[in-house]
């Protein structure tokens, strides 16, 4: 399984994820993405995002909500993957799975791919 983390913010964001066989941390630069491959997730997938401070690139000001806390994102396995969006809603940092019904496939090379 693959997790595609997409940072839509104009500042760096830090992400922590937890799946069945692996836990990890990522730092994602402004308006960039990172992906993690070869995960096994027969249990629930959890992720959280946080900012170093409330000033996001001089563009957004977060009102004390610059950590999402741990969010349950669902289950997955095999060659499937999820795209996870990190964004802002009402001056609060938000992390959400992009698609609620179907997982996104990944290409043969492992790069993110919309089926």
C-alpha angles and dihedrals in degrees: 000000000000132000117206112198114197119193109203093176128103090236139057116277129196119221132194121192134187126196133158099276104022144032122195151164130225135185109209119195122227114295093356136114137222129192134202119207140193096038126154113211112173087147130050121304117228130189138171134189132202141175127225090234142352095264109088107195092314087287107085127038114201117211098224091299100108095128125061097201116221114320126195109231102180135253133299146163147163116038095332126109144186130230112219121199123211111197146131128270121179092342092306126114110246133193119189141159110256097222123034100191112034129033118231118249122231126223124251089262092055095248118135112273132176109227 
